[in-house]
Coordinates of C-alpha atoms in Angstrom, one line a residue:
X1 CA 0.0 0.0 0.0
X2 CA 1.2 3.5 -0.9
X3 CA 0.8 6.1 1.9
X4 CA 0.9 9.9 1.6
X5 CA 1.8 11.7 4.8
X6 CA 1.1 15.4 5.3
X7 CA 2.3 17.7 8.1
X8 CA 1.7 21.4 8.1
X9 CA 1.0 21.7 11.8
X10 CA 3.9 24.1 12.5
X11 CA 6.5 26.1 10.7
X12 CA 8.1 23.0 9.2
X13 CA 6.1 21.6 6.3
X14 CA 6.6 17.9 5.3
X15 CA 5.2 15.4 2.9
X16 CA 6.2 11.9 2.4
X17 CA 5.4 8.9 0.2
X18 CA 5.8 5.5 1.9
X19 CA 5.2 2.1 0.3
X20 CA 4.9 -0.8 2.8
X21 CA 7.8 0.0 5.1
X22 CA 10.0 1.8 2.6
X23 CA 10.1 5.6 2.5
X24 CA 10.1 6.4 -1.2
X25 CA 10.5 10.1 -0.8
X26 CA 10.2 13.1 1.6
X27 CA 10.1 16.8 1.2
X28 CA 10.7 18.9 4.4
X29 CA 11.1 22.6 4.6
X30 CA 11.5 24.8 7.7
X31 CA 10.7 28.3 6.4
X32 CA 8.0 30.8 7.3
X33 CA 6.0 30.7 4.1
X34 CA 2.3 30.1 3.4
X35 CA 1.6 26.3 3.6
X36 CA -1.6 26.8 1.8
X37 CA 0.2 27.9 -1.3
X38 CA 3.1 25.4 -1.1
X39 CA 1.5 22.2 0.1
X40 CA -0.2 21.0 -3.1
X41 CA 2.8 21.8 -5.4
X42 CA 5.0 19.8 -2.9
X43 CA 2.6 16.8 -3.1
X44 CA 2.5 17.0 -6.8
X45 CA 6.3 17.2 -7.1
X46 CA 6.8 14.3 -4.7
X47 CA 4.4 12.0 -6.5
X48 CA 5.8 12.9 -9.9
X49 CA 9.4 12.3 -8.8
X50 CA 8.4 8.9 -7.3
X51 CA 6.4 8.0 -10.5
X52 CA 3.2 7.5 -8.5
X53 CA -0.3 8.6 -9.6
X54 CA -2.7 9.9 -6.9
X55 CA -5.0 7.1 -7.7
X56 CA -2.4 4.6 -6.6
X57 CA -2.5 5.9 -3.1
X58 CA -4.2 3.7 -0.5
X59 CA -4.1 5.9 2.6
X60 CA -3.7 9.5 3.7
X61 CA -1.9 10.2 7.0
X62 CA -2.0 13.7 8.4
X63 CA -0.6 15.4 11.5
X64 CA -3.8 16.5 13.3
X65 CA -2.2 18.8 15.8
X66 CA -1.5 20.3 18.2
X67 CA 0.3 23.3 16.7
X68 CA -0.5 26.4 14.7
X69 CA -4.3 26.6 14.3
X70 CA -4.0 27.8 10.7
X71 CA -1.3 25.2 9.9
X72 CA -3.3 22.3 11.4
X73 CA -6.4 23.4 9.5
X74 CA -4.6 23.6 6.2
X75 CA -3.1 20.1 6.5
X76 CA -6.3 18.4 7.6
X77 CA -8.4 20.2 5.0
X78 CA -6.2 19.1 2.1
X79 CA -5.8 15.6 3.6
X80 CA -9.6 15.2 3.9
X81 CA -10.2 16.6 0.4
X82 CA -7.7 14.1 -1.1
X83 CA -9.1 11.2 0.9
X84 CA -12.6 12.0 -0.2
X85 CA -11.8 12.6 -3.8
X86 CA -9.7 9.4 -4.1
X87 CA -12.2 7.4 -1.9
X88 CA -9.4 6.2 0.4
X89 CA -9.1 6.1 4.2
X90 CA -7.6 8.9 6.4
X91 CA -5.7 8.5 9.6
X92 CA -4.7 11.3 12.0
X93 CA -1.5 11.2 14.1
X94 CA -0.6 13.6 16.9
X95 CA 1.9 16.1 15.7
X96 CA 3.8 15.6 18.9
X97 CA 3.9 11.8 18.5
X98 CA 5.4 12.2 15.1
X99 CA 8.1 14.5 16.5
X100 CA 8.8 12.1 19.4
X101 CA 9.6 9.4 16.9
X102 CA 12.9 11.1 16.3
X103 CA 14.0 9.9 19.8
X104 CA 13.8 6.2 18.8
X105 CA 17.2 5.3 20.3
X106 CA 16.9 7.3 23.5
X107 CA 16.7 5.2 26.6
X108 CA 14.8 7.7 28.8
X109 CA 11.5 9.5 28.2
X110 CA 10.9 11.9 25.3
X111 CA 9.2 15.3 25.5
X112 CA 8.5 16.7 22.1
X113 CA 7.3 20.3 22.2
X114 CA 6.2 23.3 20.2
X115 CA 6.2 26.9 21.4
X116 CA 2.7 28.1 22.3
X117 CA 3.7 31.6 23.3
X118 CA 3.4 33.4 26.6
X119 CA 5.7 30.9 28.2
X120 CA 3.5 28.0 27.2
X121 CA 4.3 24.9 25.2
X122 CA 2.4 22.1 23.5
X123 CA 3.9 18.9 24.8
X124 CA 3.4 15.3 25.9
X125 CA 5.6 12.5 27.2
X126 CA 6.6 9.4 25.2
X127 CA 8.8 6.4 25.6
X128 CA 10.0 3.6 23.3
X129 CA 9.2 0.2 24.7
X130 CA 10.3 -2.8 22.7
X131 CA 10.6 -0.7 19.6
X132 CA 7.1 0.8 19.9
X133 CA 6.4 4.4 20.7
X134 CA 4.1 4.8 23.7
X135 CA 2.4 7.9 25.0
X136 CA 2.8 8.1 28.8
X137 CA 1.5 11.7 29.3
X138 CA -1.2 12.9 27.0
X139 CA -0.7 16.0 24.7
X140 CA -1.4 19.3 26.4
X141 CA -0.7 23.0 26.6
X142 CA 1.2 23.9 29.7
X143 CA 3.6 26.5 31.1
X144 CA 7.1 25.4 30.3
X145 CA 8.4 25.9 33.9
X146 CA 5.4 24.0 35.2
X147 CA 6.2 21.1 32.8
X148 CA 9.8 21.2 33.8
X149 CA 8.9 20.9 37.5
X150 CA 6.7 17.9 36.7
X151 CA 9.4 16.2 34.8
X152 CA 11.9 16.9 37.6
X153 CA 9.9 14.7 39.9
X154 CA 10.4 11.7 37.7
X155 CA 14.2 11.8 38.3
X156 CA 15.0 10.3 34.9
X157 CA 16.6 11.5 31.7
X158 CA 14.4 13.5 29.4
X159 CA 15.0 14.1 25.7
X160 CA 13.5 17.4 24.6
X161 CA 12.8 17.5 20.9
X162 CA 11.7 20.5 18.9
X163 CA 12.8 23.5 16.8
X164 CA 12.0 25.8 19.7
X165 CA 14.6 24.4 22.0
X166 CA 16.5 27.7 22.2
X167 CA 13.5 29.4 23.8
X168 CA 13.2 27.0 26.7
X169 CA 16.6 25.3 27.1
X170 CA 17.6 27.4 30.1
X171 CA 14.2 26.7 31.8
X172 CA 14.6 23.0 31.4
X173 CA 18.2 23.0 32.5
X174 CA 17.5 25.0 35.6
X175 CA 14.8 22.5 36.7
X176 CA 16.2 19.2 35.5
X177 CA 20.0 19.7 35.5
X178 CA 21.7 16.7 34.0
X179 CA 18.5 14.9 33.5
X180 CA 17.7 17.3 30.6
X181 CA 19.0 16.2 27.2
X182 CA 18.4 18.0 23.9
X183 CA 18.0 16.7 20.4
X184 CA 20.6 17.9 17.9
X185 CA 19.4 20.2 15.0
X186 CA 19.1 17.3 12.6
X187 CA 16.5 15.7 14.8
X188 CA 14.5 18.8 15.8
X189 CA 12.0 18.7 12.9
X190 CA 9.3 16.1 12.5
X191 CA 9.8 13.6 9.7
X192 CA 6.8 12.9 7.4
X193 CA 8.2 9.5 6.8
X194 CA 7.9 8.7 10.5
X195 CA 4.4 10.2 10.4
X196 CA 3.3 7.8 7.6
X197 CA 4.8 4.7 9.4
X198 CA 3.1 5.7 12.7
X199 CA -0.3 6.1 10.9
X200 CA 0.0 2.9 9.0
X201 CA -1.2 0.7 11.8
X202 CA -3.6 3.2 13.5
X203 CA -7.4 2.9 13.1
X204 CA -8.8 4.4 10.0
X205 CA -11.3 7.3 10.4
X206 CA -14.3 8.4 8.5
X207 CA -13.3 11.4 6.3
X208 CA -16.6 13.3 7.0
X209 CA -16.2 13.1 10.8
X210 CA -12.4 13.5 11.0
X211 CA -11.5 16.5 13.1
X212 CA -8.1 18.1 14.1
X213 CA -6.9 18.3 17.6
X214 CA -6.2 21.9 18.4
X215 CA -5.8 21.2 22.1
X216 CA -7.0 24.8 22.7
X217 CA -9.8 26.7 21.1
X218 CA -9.6 29.0 18.1
X219 CA -9.7 32.7 18.8
X220 CA -13.3 33.1 17.6
X221 CA -14.6 30.2 19.7
X222 CA -12.7 31.3 22.8
X223 CA -14.1 34.8 22.6
X224 CA -17.6 33.5 22.1
X225 CA -17.4 31.2 25.0
X226 CA -15.8 33.8 27.2
X227 CA -18.6 36.2 26.4
X228 CA -21.2 33.7 27.3
X229 CA -19.5 33.3 30.7
X230 CA -19.2 37.0 31.1
X231 CA -15.4 36.7 31.1
X232 CA -14.4 38.3 27.8
X233 CA -10.8 38.8 28.8
X234 CA -9.0 36.5 26.3
X235 CA -7.1 38.4 23.6
X236 CA -6.1 35.7 21.1
X237 CA -6.0 32.0 20.3
X238 CA -2.8 31.6 22.1
X239 CA -4.2 32.6 25.5
X240 CA -6.9 30.1 26.0
X241 CA -6.8 26.3 26.6
X242 CA -9.8 23.9 26.7
X243 CA -9.3 23.7 30.4
X244 CA -9.6 27.4 30.9
X245 CA -13.2 27.4 29.8
X246 CA -14.6 24.3 31.5

């Protein structure tokens, strides 16, 4: 089966073509340019270079978030459109899980993360067990220093993975000391090939009911709910989590 993987959930944009367990091709960029204008040309170029027709695809795997609201929406919209047009299944994989896969050979726990602004990060906690990536702390949005304190209580080595390491490295080092390990630049970006392989064995989803995982609400939703509660004090999508409005 030929699998197309799509990730536009953050600044890095990635697409990959995987057949069985072989990564046939990947395109990854880490530049601040409009994913909506670049994603389809990247997919077309990848399929053309690999000599594959869209109708040969058997599965679409997409990074469903968390991450940039706009980025997640672009990736999932195009993935759903392709799956519907080609009449093939779709699978969603956590954007953080895909990033955590870069820590395959690390013996401790893995904390992939994306900057969520205002001192917050999107993160979760993962570990490889017998070659299988397991989630041991669900994806969330949390203050970086709070997360660091939580991890310090575990008293075990933590590998931090993400392109925003420079923003939070000092925070993690102060709390964790030698337990804090940091992925090198070559492993800080999610690999769409890993995304495809992770999605290969996950449960297929109905294209019409498939939804992203934003972790927090979009700005318009947040403002509307806050207004209903008489608490219209949230300025933008980066200030409100789902837990804030429960």
